[in-house]
mmCIF file of C-alpha atoms and ligand atoms in Angstrom:
data_model
loop_
_atom_site.group_PDB
_atom_site.id
_atom_site.type_symbol
_atom_site.label_atom_id
_atom_site.label_comp_id
_atom_site.label_asym_id
_atom_site.label_seq_id
_atom_site.Cartn_x
_atom_site.Cartn_y
_atom_site.Cartn_z
ATOM 1 C CA MET A 1 -0.061 0.018 -0.026
ATOM 2 C CA PRO A 2 1.182 3.670 -0.473
ATOM 3 C CA LYS A 3 2.722 5.289 2.615
ATOM 4 C CA PRO A 4 0.245 6.558 5.313
ATOM 5 C CA SER A 5 0.798 10.053 6.869
ATOM 6 C CA SER A 6 3.552 10.221 9.576
ATOM 7 C CA ARG A 7 0.974 12.302 11.464
ATOM 8 C CA LEU A 8 -1.253 9.204 12.137
ATOM 9 C CA ALA A 9 1.683 7.054 12.977
ATOM 10 C CA THR A 10 2.920 9.396 15.643
ATOM 11 C CA ILE A 11 -0.457 9.687 17.647
ATOM 12 C CA LEU A 12 0.376 6.390 19.480
ATOM 13 C CA PRO A 13 3.978 5.655 19.628
ATOM 14 C CA SER A 14 4.560 1.889 19.504
ATOM 15 C CA GLY A 15 5.460 -0.232 22.491
ATOM 16 C CA LYS A 16 3.838 -0.558 25.846
ATOM 17 C CA ASP A 17 0.661 1.324 26.491
ATOM 18 C CA GLY A 18 0.091 0.404 30.193
ATOM 19 C CA TRP A 19 -2.909 -1.799 29.562
ATOM 20 C CA GLU A 20 -1.052 -5.058 29.450
ATOM 21 C CA VAL A 21 -2.348 -6.338 32.766
ATOM 22 C CA HIS A 22 -5.831 -5.377 31.808
ATOM 23 C CA PHE A 23 -5.801 -7.218 28.523
ATOM 24 C CA ALA A 24 -4.082 -10.228 29.964
ATOM 25 C CA ALA A 25 -6.831 -10.442 32.672
ATOM 26 C CA TRP A 26 -9.513 -9.955 30.020
ATOM 27 C CA ALA A 27 -8.174 -12.753 27.764
ATOM 28 C CA ARG A 28 -8.072 -15.184 30.795
ATOM 29 C CA LYS A 29 -11.504 -14.162 31.906
ATOM 30 C CA GLN A 30 -12.809 -14.847 28.275
ATOM 31 C CA ALA A 31 -11.114 -18.201 28.404
ATOM 32 C CA GLY A 32 -13.234 -19.156 31.408
ATOM 33 C CA GLU A 33 -11.175 -18.027 34.431
ATOM 34 C CA ASP A 34 -13.020 -16.362 37.319
ATOM 35 C CA ILE A 35 -11.168 -13.061 37.242
ATOM 36 C CA VAL A 36 -12.601 -9.803 38.995
ATOM 37 C CA MET A 37 -12.019 -6.911 36.663
ATOM 38 C CA LEU A 38 -11.373 -3.627 38.411
ATOM 39 C CA SER A 39 -9.171 -2.340 35.597
ATOM 40 C CA VAL A 40 -11.684 -0.602 33.316
ATOM 41 C CA GLY A 41 -13.766 2.490 33.732
ATOM 42 C CA ASP A 42 -17.206 1.700 32.137
ATOM 43 C CA HIS A 43 -20.488 1.508 34.018
ATOM 44 C CA ASP A 44 -21.604 -2.065 34.897
ATOM 45 C CA PHE A 45 -25.132 -0.923 34.286
ATOM 46 C CA ASP A 46 -27.179 0.091 31.140
ATOM 47 C CA THR A 47 -28.258 3.576 30.301
ATOM 48 C CA PRO A 48 -31.382 4.757 32.302
ATOM 49 C CA LYS A 49 -34.452 3.301 30.752
ATOM 50 C CA GLU A 50 -36.039 6.756 30.231
ATOM 51 C CA THR A 51 -33.205 7.765 28.066
ATOM 52 C CA VAL A 52 -33.532 4.537 26.208
ATOM 53 C CA GLU A 53 -37.242 5.066 25.647
ATOM 54 C CA ALA A 54 -36.735 8.781 24.429
ATOM 55 C CA CYS A 55 -34.282 7.210 21.945
ATOM 56 C CA VAL A 56 -36.678 4.591 20.669
ATOM 57 C CA GLU A 57 -39.373 7.146 20.347
ATOM 58 C CA ALA A 58 -37.072 9.422 18.429
ATOM 59 C CA VAL A 59 -36.119 6.549 16.008
ATOM 60 C CA ARG A 60 -39.911 5.742 15.650
ATOM 61 C CA GLY A 61 -40.710 9.510 15.182
ATOM 62 C CA GLY A 62 -38.480 9.866 12.091
ATOM 63 C CA HIS A 63 -35.502 11.569 13.552
ATOM 64 C CA HIS A 64 -33.247 9.911 11.095
ATOM 65 C CA HIS A 65 -31.695 12.859 9.307
ATOM 66 C CA TYR A 66 -28.746 15.262 9.207
ATOM 67 C CA THR A 67 -28.612 17.675 12.045
ATOM 68 C CA GLN A 68 -27.276 21.211 12.352
ATOM 69 C CA LEU A 69 -23.368 20.921 12.488
ATOM 70 C CA PRO A 70 -23.014 22.374 16.070
ATOM 71 C CA GLY A 71 -26.034 20.346 17.401
ATOM 72 C CA ILE A 72 -29.738 20.622 16.979
ATOM 73 C CA PRO A 73 -31.030 23.920 18.630
ATOM 74 C CA ALA A 74 -32.778 22.120 21.564
ATOM 75 C CA LEU A 75 -29.556 20.083 22.303
ATOM 76 C CA ARG A 76 -27.347 23.151 22.356
ATOM 77 C CA ALA A 77 -29.972 24.832 24.717
ATOM 78 C CA ALA A 78 -30.029 21.904 26.970
ATOM 79 C CA MET A 79 -26.231 21.594 27.000
ATOM 80 C CA ALA A 80 -25.926 25.312 27.783
ATOM 81 C CA LYS A 81 -28.238 24.791 30.614
ATOM 82 C CA ILE A 82 -26.069 22.111 32.091
ATOM 83 C CA SER A 83 -22.848 24.094 31.460
ATOM 84 C CA THR A 84 -24.399 26.923 33.483
ATOM 85 C CA ARG A 85 -24.979 24.561 36.361
ATOM 86 C CA CYS A 86 -21.581 22.688 36.000
ATOM 87 C CA THR A 87 -19.450 25.821 35.620
ATOM 88 C CA GLY A 88 -21.536 28.411 37.611
ATOM 89 C CA VAL A 89 -21.286 30.806 34.555
ATOM 90 C CA PRO A 90 -24.339 31.667 32.661
ATOM 91 C CA THR A 91 -24.044 30.035 29.319
ATOM 92 C CA THR A 92 -25.835 30.608 26.091
ATOM 93 C CA PRO A 93 -26.375 28.076 23.211
ATOM 94 C CA ASP A 94 -23.866 29.768 21.093
ATOM 95 C CA GLN A 95 -21.199 28.910 23.619
ATOM 96 C CA VAL A 96 -21.603 25.122 23.335
ATOM 97 C CA ILE A 97 -20.843 22.794 20.454
ATOM 98 C CA ALA A 98 -22.028 19.226 20.608
ATOM 99 C CA THR A 99 -19.494 16.495 19.890
ATOM 100 C CA PRO A 100 -19.407 12.705 19.675
ATOM 101 C CA GLY A 101 -18.185 12.287 23.175
ATOM 102 C CA GLY A 102 -15.906 14.318 25.600
ATOM 103 C CA GLN A 103 -12.933 13.006 23.702
ATOM 104 C CA ALA A 104 -14.069 14.718 20.411
ATOM 105 C CA ALA A 105 -14.578 17.930 22.665
ATOM 106 C CA LEU A 106 -11.080 17.742 23.830
ATOM 107 C CA PHE A 107 -9.823 17.066 20.208
ATOM 108 C CA ALA A 108 -11.795 20.151 19.159
ATOM 109 C CA ALA A 109 -10.250 22.282 21.884
ATOM 110 C CA VAL A 110 -6.740 21.222 20.999
ATOM 111 C CA GLN A 111 -7.314 21.543 17.153
ATOM 112 C CA GLY A 112 -8.894 24.839 17.627
ATOM 113 C CA THR A 113 -6.246 26.606 19.698
ATOM 114 C CA LEU A 114 -2.797 24.862 19.079
ATOM 115 C CA ASP A 115 -0.868 25.123 15.919
ATOM 116 C CA ALA A 116 1.924 22.655 15.002
ATOM 117 C CA GLY A 117 4.922 23.368 17.142
ATOM 118 C CA ASP A 118 2.892 25.004 19.725
ATOM 119 C CA HIS A 119 3.129 23.764 23.283
ATOM 120 C CA ALA A 120 0.851 22.855 26.205
ATOM 121 C CA VAL A 121 1.240 21.780 29.794
ATOM 122 C CA VAL A 122 -0.539 18.706 30.973
ATOM 123 C CA VAL A 123 -1.016 17.951 34.575
ATOM 124 C CA ALA A 124 -0.412 14.344 35.435
ATOM 125 C CA PRO A 125 -1.628 11.669 36.367
ATOM 126 C CA TYR A 126 -3.836 12.017 33.329
ATOM 127 C CA TYR A 127 -6.380 10.213 31.120
ATOM 128 C CA ALA A 128 -4.663 8.024 28.654
ATOM 129 C CA THR A 129 -5.790 9.844 25.406
ATOM 130 C CA TYR A 130 -4.259 13.163 26.400
ATOM 131 C CA PRO A 131 -0.686 12.675 24.947
ATOM 132 C CA GLY A 132 -2.159 11.339 21.544
ATOM 133 C CA THR A 133 -4.636 14.216 21.225
ATOM 134 C CA PHE A 134 -1.860 16.819 21.381
ATOM 135 C CA ARG A 135 0.448 14.775 19.032
ATOM 136 C CA ALA A 136 -2.506 14.669 16.523
ATOM 137 C CA ALA A 137 -2.209 18.444 16.280
ATOM 138 C CA GLY A 138 1.505 18.357 15.942
ATOM 139 C CA ALA A 139 1.696 20.087 19.261
ATOM 140 C CA ASP A 140 4.371 19.487 21.914
ATOM 141 C CA PHE A 141 3.503 19.128 25.574
ATOM 142 C CA THR A 142 5.160 19.023 28.852
ATOM 143 C CA VAL A 143 3.828 16.746 31.641
ATOM 144 C CA VAL A 144 3.726 18.158 35.182
ATOM 145 C CA GLU A 145 3.230 15.627 37.737
ATOM 146 C CA ALA A 146 0.910 16.258 40.696
ATOM 147 C CA ALA A 147 2.433 14.550 43.722
ATOM 148 C CA ALA A 148 0.875 11.661 45.526
ATOM 149 C CA GLU A 149 1.891 13.241 48.856
ATOM 150 C CA ASP A 150 -0.189 16.309 47.858
ATOM 151 C CA GLY A 151 -3.260 14.116 47.340
ATOM 152 C CA PHE A 152 -2.467 14.659 43.659
ATOM 153 C CA GLN A 153 -3.428 18.402 43.790
ATOM 154 C CA PRO A 154 -1.536 20.274 41.123
ATOM 155 C CA ARG A 155 1.139 22.773 42.186
ATOM 156 C CA ALA A 156 0.994 26.131 40.320
ATOM 157 C CA SER A 157 4.661 26.899 40.772
ATOM 158 C CA GLU A 158 5.481 23.557 38.897
ATOM 159 C CA ILE A 159 3.091 24.380 36.111
ATOM 160 C CA GLU A 160 4.625 27.724 35.700
ATOM 161 C CA ARG A 161 8.094 26.451 35.501
ATOM 162 C CA ALA A 162 7.182 24.160 32.632
ATOM 163 C CA LEU A 163 5.877 27.066 30.397
ATOM 164 C CA THR A 164 7.881 28.004 27.293
ATOM 165 C CA PRO A 165 7.512 30.995 24.905
ATOM 166 C CA ARG A 166 5.339 28.592 22.783
ATOM 167 C CA THR A 167 2.969 27.511 25.476
ATOM 168 C CA LYS A 168 -0.636 28.267 24.658
ATOM 169 C CA ALA A 169 -2.649 26.100 26.983
ATOM 170 C CA ILE A 170 -2.867 24.125 30.188
ATOM 171 C CA LEU A 171 -4.949 20.979 30.489
ATOM 172 C CA ILE A 172 -6.460 19.810 33.776
ATOM 173 C CA ASN A 173 -9.033 17.337 34.847
ATOM 174 C CA THR A 174 -11.170 17.351 37.941
ATOM 175 C CA PRO A 175 -12.497 15.099 39.416
ATOM 176 C CA ASN A 176 -9.610 13.204 38.044
ATOM 177 C CA ASN A 177 -9.107 10.091 36.121
ATOM 178 C CA PRO A 178 -7.096 8.100 37.293
ATOM 179 C CA THR A 179 -6.632 9.560 40.908
ATOM 180 C CA GLY A 180 -10.196 10.454 41.977
ATOM 181 C CA ALA A 181 -8.556 13.800 43.248
ATOM 182 C CA VAL A 182 -11.076 16.675 43.242
ATOM 183 C CA TYR A 183 -8.983 19.855 42.750
ATOM 184 C CA SER A 184 -9.551 22.349 45.528
ATOM 185 C CA ARG A 185 -10.496 25.933 44.915
ATOM 186 C CA ALA A 186 -6.957 27.060 45.866
ATOM 187 C CA SER A 187 -5.390 24.573 43.467
ATOM 188 C CA LEU A 188 -7.642 25.965 40.674
ATOM 189 C CA GLU A 189 -6.922 29.615 41.487
ATOM 190 C CA GLY A 190 -3.285 28.906 41.211
ATOM 191 C CA VAL A 191 -3.846 27.518 37.637
ATOM 192 C CA ALA A 192 -6.137 30.303 36.675
ATOM 193 C CA ASP A 193 -3.610 32.831 37.874
ATOM 194 C CA ILE A 194 -0.860 31.433 35.457
ATOM 195 C CA CYS A 195 -3.455 31.382 32.627
ATOM 196 C CA ARG A 196 -4.298 35.092 33.137
ATOM 197 C CA ARG A 197 -0.664 36.260 33.514
ATOM 198 C CA HIS A 198 0.609 34.405 30.519
ATOM 199 C CA ASP A 199 -2.352 34.814 28.299
ATOM 200 C CA LEU A 200 -3.154 31.008 28.118
ATOM 201 C CA TRP A 201 -6.076 28.793 27.264
ATOM 202 C CA LEU A 202 -7.276 26.429 30.083
ATOM 203 C CA PHE A 203 -8.636 23.109 28.888
ATOM 204 C CA SER A 204 -10.695 21.951 31.780
ATOM 205 C CA ASP A 205 -11.892 18.360 31.491
ATOM 206 C CA GLU A 206 -15.004 18.122 33.796
ATOM 207 C CA VAL A 207 -16.639 14.899 32.461
ATOM 208 C CA TYR A 208 -16.816 13.634 35.954
ATOM 209 C CA TRP A 209 -18.372 16.706 37.527
ATOM 210 C CA THR A 210 -21.467 15.112 38.990
ATOM 211 C CA LEU A 211 -19.168 12.362 40.848
ATOM 212 C CA GLY A 212 -17.284 14.681 42.954
ATOM 213 C CA GLY A 213 -19.160 14.032 46.091
ATOM 214 C CA GLY A 214 -19.806 17.811 46.829
ATOM 215 C CA GLU A 215 -19.902 21.221 45.182
ATOM 216 C CA HIS A 216 -18.222 21.236 41.856
ATOM 217 C CA VAL A 217 -15.857 24.022 41.336
ATOM 218 C CA SER A 218 -15.140 24.851 37.735
ATOM 219 C CA PRO A 219 -12.125 27.126 36.866
ATOM 220 C CA ARG A 220 -14.361 28.787 34.328
ATOM 221 C CA ALA A 221 -16.060 30.610 37.071
ATOM 222 C CA LEU A 222 -12.954 32.193 38.406
ATOM 223 C CA PRO A 223 -12.284 35.923 37.749
ATOM 224 C CA GLY A 224 -11.298 36.518 34.131
ATOM 225 C CA MET A 225 -11.530 32.793 33.171
ATOM 226 C CA ALA A 226 -14.806 32.404 31.147
ATOM 227 C CA ASP A 227 -13.041 34.012 28.199
ATOM 228 C CA ARG A 228 -10.080 31.579 28.223
ATOM 229 C CA THR A 229 -11.480 28.322 29.488
ATOM 230 C CA LEU A 230 -12.673 25.601 27.233
ATOM 231 C CA VAL A 231 -14.663 23.007 29.317
ATOM 232 C CA ILE A 232 -14.835 19.477 28.187
ATOM 233 C CA ASN A 233 -18.132 17.759 29.028
ATOM 234 C CA SER A 234 -19.841 14.601 28.253
ATOM 235 C CA MET A 235 -22.929 12.507 29.074
ATOM 236 C CA SER A 236 -20.763 9.271 29.304
ATOM 237 C CA LYS A 237 -20.179 9.321 33.128
ATOM 238 C CA SER A 238 -22.964 11.702 34.364
ATOM 239 C CA HIS A 239 -25.858 10.188 32.504
ATOM 240 C CA GLY A 240 -24.665 6.552 31.931
ATOM 241 C CA MET A 241 -24.245 7.008 28.180
ATOM 242 C CA THR A 242 -20.579 5.832 27.321
ATOM 243 C CA GLY A 243 -21.587 3.985 24.197
ATOM 244 C CA TRP A 244 -23.815 6.696 22.793
ATOM 245 C CA ARG A 245 -20.845 9.041 22.114
ATOM 246 C CA ILE A 246 -22.253 12.337 23.089
ATOM 247 C CA GLY A 247 -20.548 15.143 24.743
ATOM 248 C CA TRP A 248 -19.895 18.876 24.199
ATOM 249 C CA LEU A 249 -17.386 21.788 24.457
ATOM 250 C CA THR A 250 -18.059 25.102 26.255
ATOM 251 C CA GLY A 251 -16.146 28.222 25.575
ATOM 252 C CA PRO A 252 -16.262 31.758 24.212
ATOM 253 C CA ALA A 253 -18.898 32.009 21.391
ATOM 254 C CA GLU A 254 -16.187 33.218 18.980
ATOM 255 C CA MET A 255 -14.027 30.057 19.493
ATOM 256 C CA ILE A 256 -17.219 27.866 19.497
ATOM 257 C CA THR A 257 -18.189 29.294 16.084
ATOM 258 C CA LEU A 258 -14.752 28.543 14.616
ATOM 259 C CA ALA A 259 -14.946 24.977 16.051
ATOM 260 C CA ILE A 260 -18.172 24.333 13.970
ATOM 261 C CA SER A 261 -15.922 23.922 10.826
ATOM 262 C CA LEU A 262 -14.186 21.002 12.618
ATOM 263 C CA ASN A 263 -17.791 19.186 12.826
ATOM 264 C CA LEU A 264 -18.048 20.097 9.073
ATOM 265 C CA VAL A 265 -15.032 18.179 8.072
ATOM 266 C CA SER A 266 -15.034 15.308 10.592
ATOM 267 C CA THR A 267 -18.463 14.157 11.811
ATOM 268 C CA TYR A 268 -20.773 16.392 9.833
ATOM 269 C CA GLY A 269 -22.968 16.666 13.074
ATOM 270 C CA ILE A 270 -24.303 14.441 15.808
ATOM 271 C CA ASN A 271 -26.681 11.438 15.198
ATOM 272 C CA ASP A 272 -30.276 12.702 14.951
ATOM 273 C CA PHE A 273 -32.145 10.327 17.301
ATOM 274 C CA VAL A 274 -29.208 10.270 19.855
ATOM 275 C CA SER A 275 -29.479 14.117 19.821
ATOM 276 C CA HIS A 276 -33.169 13.882 20.657
ATOM 277 C CA ALA A 277 -32.617 11.351 23.417
ATOM 278 C CA ALA A 278 -29.760 13.443 24.859
ATOM 279 C CA VAL A 279 -32.082 16.449 25.155
ATOM 280 C CA ALA A 280 -34.575 14.501 27.081
ATOM 281 C CA ALA A 281 -31.826 13.046 29.415
ATOM 282 C CA LEU A 282 -30.325 16.545 30.026
ATOM 283 C CA GLU A 283 -33.515 18.310 30.527
ATOM 284 C CA ASN A 284 -34.778 15.638 33.046
ATOM 285 C CA ASP A 285 -31.528 14.740 34.554
ATOM 286 C CA TYR A 286 -32.257 11.039 33.826
ATOM 287 C CA GLY A 287 -30.041 8.895 36.100
ATOM 288 C CA VAL A 288 -27.752 11.715 37.208
ATOM 289 C CA GLU A 289 -28.628 11.595 40.975
ATOM 290 C CA GLU A 290 -28.809 7.821 41.026
ATOM 291 C CA ILE A 291 -25.411 7.404 39.326
ATOM 292 C CA ALA A 292 -23.745 10.021 41.519
ATOM 293 C CA GLU A 293 -25.203 8.236 44.629
ATOM 294 C CA LEU A 294 -24.155 4.827 43.583
ATOM 295 C CA TYR A 295 -20.560 5.800 42.876
ATOM 296 C CA GLY A 296 -20.400 7.771 46.261
ATOM 297 C CA ARG A 297 -21.630 4.592 48.068
ATOM 298 C CA ARG A 298 -19.238 2.270 46.090
ATOM 299 C CA ARG A 299 -16.345 4.624 47.047
ATOM 300 C CA ARG A 300 -17.423 4.495 50.812
ATOM 301 C CA VAL A 301 -17.908 0.632 50.693
ATOM 302 C CA PHE A 302 -14.508 -0.042 49.146
ATOM 303 C CA LEU A 303 -12.565 2.520 51.333
ATOM 304 C CA ASP A 304 -14.250 1.327 54.506
ATOM 305 C CA ALA A 305 -13.281 -2.328 53.534
ATOM 306 C CA MET A 306 -9.746 -1.087 52.982
ATOM 307 C CA ARG A 307 -9.477 0.791 56.173
ATOM 308 C CA GLY A 308 -6.562 -0.343 58.409
ATOM 309 C CA GLY A 309 -5.243 -2.331 55.420
ATOM 310 C CA ASN A 310 -1.575 -3.237 55.806
ATOM 311 C CA ASN A 311 0.695 -0.351 54.684
ATOM 312 C CA ILE A 312 -1.582 0.752 52.060
ATOM 313 C CA ILE A 313 -2.394 4.439 51.841
ATOM 314 C CA VAL A 314 -5.362 5.946 50.086
ATOM 315 C CA ARG A 315 -4.453 8.998 47.807
ATOM 316 C CA GLY A 316 -6.760 11.291 46.046
ATOM 317 C CA SER A 317 -10.006 9.154 45.694
ATOM 318 C CA GLU A 318 -12.470 11.829 46.567
ATOM 319 C CA GLY A 319 -14.530 11.603 43.385
ATOM 320 C CA GLY A 320 -15.009 10.250 39.952
ATOM 321 C CA MET A 321 -15.010 6.466 39.341
ATOM 322 C CA TYR A 322 -11.678 5.413 40.773
ATOM 323 C CA VAL A 323 -9.691 4.828 43.862
ATOM 324 C CA MET A 324 -6.002 5.233 44.045
ATOM 325 C CA LEU A 325 -3.961 3.120 46.464
ATOM 326 C CA ASP A 326 -0.440 3.786 47.315
ATOM 327 C CA ILE A 327 1.373 0.438 47.758
ATOM 328 C CA ARG A 328 4.961 1.709 47.807
ATOM 329 C CA ALA A 329 5.493 0.519 51.416
ATOM 330 C CA ILE A 330 4.735 -3.056 50.177
ATOM 331 C CA GLU A 331 6.162 -2.991 46.597
ATOM 332 C CA PRO A 332 7.552 0.076 44.765
ATOM 333 C CA ASP A 333 7.057 -1.697 41.450
ATOM 334 C CA CYS A 334 3.251 -1.268 40.835
ATOM 335 C CA GLU A 335 3.280 -3.221 37.649
ATOM 336 C CA LYS A 336 4.858 -6.309 39.505
ATOM 337 C CA PHE A 337 2.364 -5.788 42.236
ATOM 338 C CA ALA A 338 -0.660 -5.859 39.814
ATOM 339 C CA TRP A 339 0.606 -8.913 37.889
ATOM 340 C CA ARG A 340 1.092 -10.836 41.123
ATOM 341 C CA LEU A 341 -2.299 -9.630 42.387
ATOM 342 C CA LEU A 342 -3.783 -11.039 39.160
ATOM 343 C CA ASP A 343 -2.051 -14.344 39.446
ATOM 344 C CA THR A 344 -2.448 -14.802 43.193
ATOM 345 C CA GLU A 345 -5.903 -13.364 43.820
ATOM 346 C CA SER A 346 -7.448 -13.275 40.371
ATOM 347 C CA LEU A 347 -7.980 -9.618 40.675
ATOM 348 C CA ALA A 348 -7.217 -7.159 37.678
ATOM 349 C CA VAL A 349 -6.285 -3.543 38.500
ATOM 350 C CA MET A 350 -4.368 -0.932 36.705
ATOM 351 C CA PRO A 351 -0.734 -0.183 37.705
ATOM 352 C CA GLY A 352 -0.621 3.441 38.451
ATOM 353 C CA VAL A 353 2.466 3.968 36.271
ATOM 354 C CA SER A 354 0.246 3.462 33.282
ATOM 355 C CA PHE A 355 -0.995 7.017 33.938
ATOM 356 C CA GLY A 356 2.394 8.689 34.410
ATOM 357 C CA ASP A 357 5.255 8.683 36.809
ATOM 358 C CA ALA A 358 3.311 10.498 39.529
ATOM 359 C CA ALA A 359 1.119 7.476 40.062
ATOM 360 C CA ALA A 360 3.993 4.991 39.926
ATOM 361 C CA GLY A 361 3.833 2.775 43.111
ATOM 362 C CA HIS A 362 0.021 2.904 43.028
ATOM 363 C CA ILE A 363 -2.819 0.859 41.864
ATOM 364 C CA ARG A 364 -6.009 2.266 40.348
ATOM 365 C CA ILE A 365 -9.253 0.567 41.413
ATOM 366 C CA SER A 366 -12.265 1.127 39.218
ATOM 367 C CA LEU A 367 -15.514 1.303 41.156
ATOM 368 C CA CYS A 368 -17.486 -0.054 38.149
ATOM 369 C CA GLN A 369 -18.725 -3.180 40.051
ATOM 370 C CA PRO A 370 -21.426 -3.807 42.648
ATOM 371 C CA ASP A 371 -20.749 -3.310 46.463
ATOM 372 C CA GLU A 372 -20.208 -6.945 47.236
ATOM 373 C CA ILE A 373 -17.635 -7.375 44.445
ATOM 374 C CA LEU A 374 -15.684 -4.193 45.695
ATOM 375 C CA GLN A 375 -15.884 -5.575 49.279
ATOM 376 C CA ASP A 376 -14.518 -8.903 48.237
ATOM 377 C CA ALA A 377 -11.861 -7.141 46.158
ATOM 378 C CA ALA A 378 -10.677 -4.995 49.132
ATOM 379 C CA ASN A 379 -10.375 -8.245 51.116
ATOM 380 C CA ARG A 380 -8.408 -9.928 48.347
ATOM 381 C CA ILE A 381 -6.047 -6.884 48.302
ATOM 382 C CA ARG A 382 -5.628 -6.805 52.049
ATOM 383 C CA ARG A 383 -4.962 -10.545 52.165
ATOM 384 C CA PHE A 384 -2.498 -10.324 49.169
ATOM 385 C CA ALA A 385 -0.667 -7.346 50.831
ATOM 386 C CA ALA A 386 -0.352 -9.065 54.198
ATOM 387 C CA GLY A 387 1.328 -11.986 52.674
ATOM 388 C CA TYR A 388 3.374 -10.088 50.155
ATOM 389 C CA GLY A 389 6.770 -10.348 51.796
ATOM 390 C CA SER A 390 6.494 -14.115 52.008
ATOM 391 C CA LYS A 391 5.246 -14.604 48.558
ATOM 392 C CA ALA A 392 7.428 -12.140 46.811
ATOM 393 C CA ALA A 393 10.438 -13.717 45.106
HETATM 394 N N1 PLP B 401 -11.866 12.702 30.063
HETATM 395 C C1 PLP B 401 -11.683 11.816 31.015
HETATM 396 C C2 PLP B 401 -10.916 12.192 32.166
HETATM 397 C C3 PLP B 401 -12.245 10.580 30.940
HETATM 398 O O1 PLP B 401 -11.993 9.646 31.823
HETATM 399 C C4 PLP B 401 -12.841 10.162 29.628
HETATM 400 C C5 PLP B 401 -13.306 8.809 29.450
HETATM 401 O O2 PLP B 401 -13.030 7.848 30.301
HETATM 402 C C6 PLP B 401 -13.108 11.179 28.732
HETATM 403 C C7 PLP B 401 -12.619 12.435 28.835
HETATM 404 C C8 PLP B 401 -13.737 10.821 27.433
HETATM 405 O O3 PLP B 401 -15.141 10.616 27.583
HETATM 406 P P1 PLP B 401 -16.127 10.249 26.462
HETATM 407 O O4 PLP B 401 -16.670 8.912 26.797
HETATM 408 O O5 PLP B 401 -17.240 11.290 26.653
HETATM 409 O O6 PLP B 401 -15.470 10.360 25.088
#
């Protein structure tokens, strides 16, 4: 075949991608082994039935056609209403653009603001797609690690030290995947201050905003930030709609208008009947409270079961769908720990190092399983940790 573009080949550099334990566990499970999978972050339940019904009705009602490129007007209006609630900044429909998932919103934010050779600062630990999203734009990035000892809160001084003359944006994510850290107002103020002083964009990934366990603070609401913040949002987590692929980007109307041309040349708009179902789900908050309560309870159940666990320290883990356990006192090599946990206790977790150096020596536990499985998993981890010295070769 003729040569593909080098741009595509550089999105994901070859080699280890950090998912080795997960895929090995998955293969063993599919081969019939009884493996508990706490390595992946997708809901273990279906989309709320009211949303499904709204979709069926939309399909039966003939919503089978092309839609407006930035989203049908009712969808933009519903998304703007949720952005007002999420960010605390009154938001109009022309300040939002619907995208196929939060990932596409992030892609639009990066493509819309960074030219090839421009630079961004990405706070780690981070969601796995972030590096590739910058590479796809030909942009450079520097990773700034938020330390486990700080509960994975970002330090403004370290972010500022990473700026270069070509820096145009900072990317943060709160509540955070993978750490579950919910950034404090003080942390966000520190980041906002840098953005204002250096005239930078702030990409704020808030896809877990309903799962923070308390009031959600968006940096978009901080003084002078509405004009330079692009908020990545999604219905995947809050509304239990991962497979529906629907999210949106919120920002200054001028920027959003420019981003419409990306939808023109990529998706040519959002699926018509999914758009109508999404309007119903957003307007009626289908599933939002129940899902937030569910993950809040699961976090408590798991952390209660881990309490007093041998030399294991809980870091971050205030929100989102994950818990981060510091296992350095038992084994500094978290990959080794995760492989042995899989072999000894048939439990699959993600080694923290898969998400950057700051999370090395940790394991990430997904809360996407029922209470009793999480309780049992905590028991397995405690038993495994207690016997680790004797079993470790
Ligand atoms: N941002 C973070 C932090 C995520 O964890 C995810 C998905 O897991 C996304 C963005 C993308 O979400 P979506 O399913 O809406 O594309």
